[in-house]
C-alpha positions as semicolon CSV with decimal commas, in nm:
position;residue;x (nm);y (nm);z (nm)
1;M;2,166;0,658;3,044
2;S;2,476;0,823;2,923
3;D;2,469;1,198;2,856
4;K;2,670;1,163;2,533
5;I;2,393;0,967;2,361
6;E;2,175;1,219;2,180
7;P;1,945;1,184;1,879
8;G;2,143;1,236;1,560
9;S;2,476;1,117;1,696
10;I;2,661;0,832;1,527
11;I;2,815;0,573;1,761
12;T;2,997;0,244;1,724
13;G;2,827;-0,037;1,913
14;K;2,834;-0,412;1,950
15;V;2,545;-0,646;1,867
16;T;2,445;-0,825;2,187
17;G;2,124;-0,997;2,080
18;I;1,907;-1,066;1,779
19;Q;1,530;-1,106;1,775
20;P;1,293;-1,141;1,476
21;Y;1,196;-0,773;1,514
22;G;1,543;-0,620;1,557
23;A;1,893;-0,630;1,701
24;F;2,006;-0,511;2,044
25;V;2,325;-0,307;2,040
26;A;2,545;-0,219;2,339
27;L;2,656;0,143;2,307
28;D;2,870;0,139;2,625
29;E;2,899;-0,074;2,940
30;H;2,562;0,041;3,076
31;T;2,360;0,148;2,771
32;Q;2,185;-0,060;2,509
33;G;1,960;0,032;2,217
34;L;1,750;-0,143;1,955
35;V;1,790;-0,138;1,577
36;H;1,443;-0,222;1,442
37;I;1,439;-0,464;1,147
38;S;1,325;-0,179;0,919
39;E;1,640;0,016;1,010
40;I;1,893;-0,260;0,931
41;T;1,953;-0,170;0,566
42;H;1,791;-0,003;0,266
43;G;1,542;-0,243;0,113
44;Y;1,356;-0,542;0,253
45;V;1,506;-0,754;0,532
46;K;1,349;-1,098;0,565
47;D;1,592;-1,236;0,824
48;I;1,816;-1,018;1,041
49;N;2,062;-1,306;1,073
50;D;2,147;-1,260;0,704
51;H;2,286;-0,915;0,790
52;L;2,408;-0,925;1,152
53;K;2,537;-1,166;1,412
54;V;2,600;-1,134;1,785
55;G;2,940;-0,976;1,846
56;D;2,945;-0,763;1,527
57;E;3,078;-0,411;1,577
58;I;2,852;-0,174;1,385
59;K;2,808;0,198;1,331
60;V;2,461;0,321;1,432
61;K;2,279;0,652;1,433
62;V;2,069;0,740;1,737
63;L;1,712;0,804;1,620
64;S;1,542;0,854;1,955
65;V;1,612;0,851;2,327
66;D;1,328;0,782;2,573
67;E;1,481;0,845;2,917
68;E;1,162;0,749;3,104
69;A;1,121;0,412;2,936
70;G;1,497;0,361;2,908
71;K;1,476;0,296;2,533
72;I;1,708;0,409;2,257
73;G;1,606;0,373;1,891
74;L;1,896;0,311;1,654
75;S;1,947;0,285;1,279
76;I;2,219;0,126;1,070
77;K;2,076;0,235;0,736
78;A;2,085;0,602;0,843
79;T;2,466;0,574;0,851
80;E;2,478;0,447;0,492
81;E;2,413;0,623;0,165
82;A;2,086;0,529;0,003
83;P;2,128;0,325;-0,314
84;V;2,104;0,532;-0,630
85;Q;1,772;0,492;-0,805
86;S;1,787;0,465;-1,182
87;A;1,685;0,783;-1,362
88;K;1,434;0,596;-1,574
89;P;1,109;0,497;-1,408
90;K;1,030;0,129;-1,434
91;K;0,809;0,044;-1,727
92;P;0,498;-0,152;-1,642
93;R;0,511;-0,503;-1,776
94;K;0,299;-0,556;-2,083
95;R;0,073;-0,852;-2,097
96;Q;0,129;-1,077;-2,390
97;A;-0,167;-1,074;-2,622
98;A;-0,336;-1,402;-2,704
99;A;-0,228;-1,538;-3,037
100;I;-0,481;-1,506;-3,315
101;I;-0,519;-1,846;-3,473
102;P;-0,676;-1,854;-3,818
103;E;-0,993;-2,063;-3,829
104;A;-0,912;-2,412;-3,944
105;E;-1,130;-2,609;-4,184
106;G;-1,428;-2,757;-4,004
107;Q;-1,370;-2,553;-3,691
108;Q;-1,687;-2,388;-3,570
109;G;-1,747;-2,079;-3,360
110;F;-2,039;-1,852;-3,268
111;N;-2,084;-1,725;-3,623
112;T;-2,138;-2,082;-3,736
113;L;-2,426;-2,114;-3,488
114;K;-2,599;-1,817;-3,646
115;E;-2,552;-1,962;-3,992
116;K;-2,671;-2,310;-3,886
117;L;-2,978;-2,187;-3,697
118;Q;-3,200;-2,156;-4,002
119;E;-3,086;-2,497;-4,130
120;W;-3,178;-2,657;-3,795
121;I;-3,519;-2,490;-3,792
122;D;-3,587;-2,623;-4,141
123;Q;-3,477;-2,974;-4,038
124;S;-3,702;-2,969;-3,733
125;Q;-4,004;-2,902;-3,954
126;R;-3,937;-3,176;-4,207
127;E;-4,192;-3,455;-4,175
128;D;-3,949;-3,732;-4,271
129;L;-3,713;-3,643;-3,981
130;I;-3,981;-3,610;-3,712
131;K;-4,004;-3,917;-3,492
132;K;-4,352;-4,050;-3,449
């Protein structure tokens, strides 16, 4: 690995390969690093191909150098300013209340059951309505 590649340094590299989990970037003729999908840009990245393609020259920040494993962790989003968050916190969405519909004529609900109960008891005891 090259001695000039140190964590924190910003280098221009060339995208040499794209995988679902990240993009490989050549930093010089002999050194290559990986930009993980989470380090492509601020926000959610569904498909790396929407942001990068092989051959793109990009500016990356070196996040980590593992000499033993020969791995270099890179970030594109660390070279960019984070998007400004609005000063106002997002308001939670309010659920729309169910509309209150006035009771129509002849429409029955639970209160009607209570009112009808005594009438039904009386009917059940009438001799002329009892089937024999």
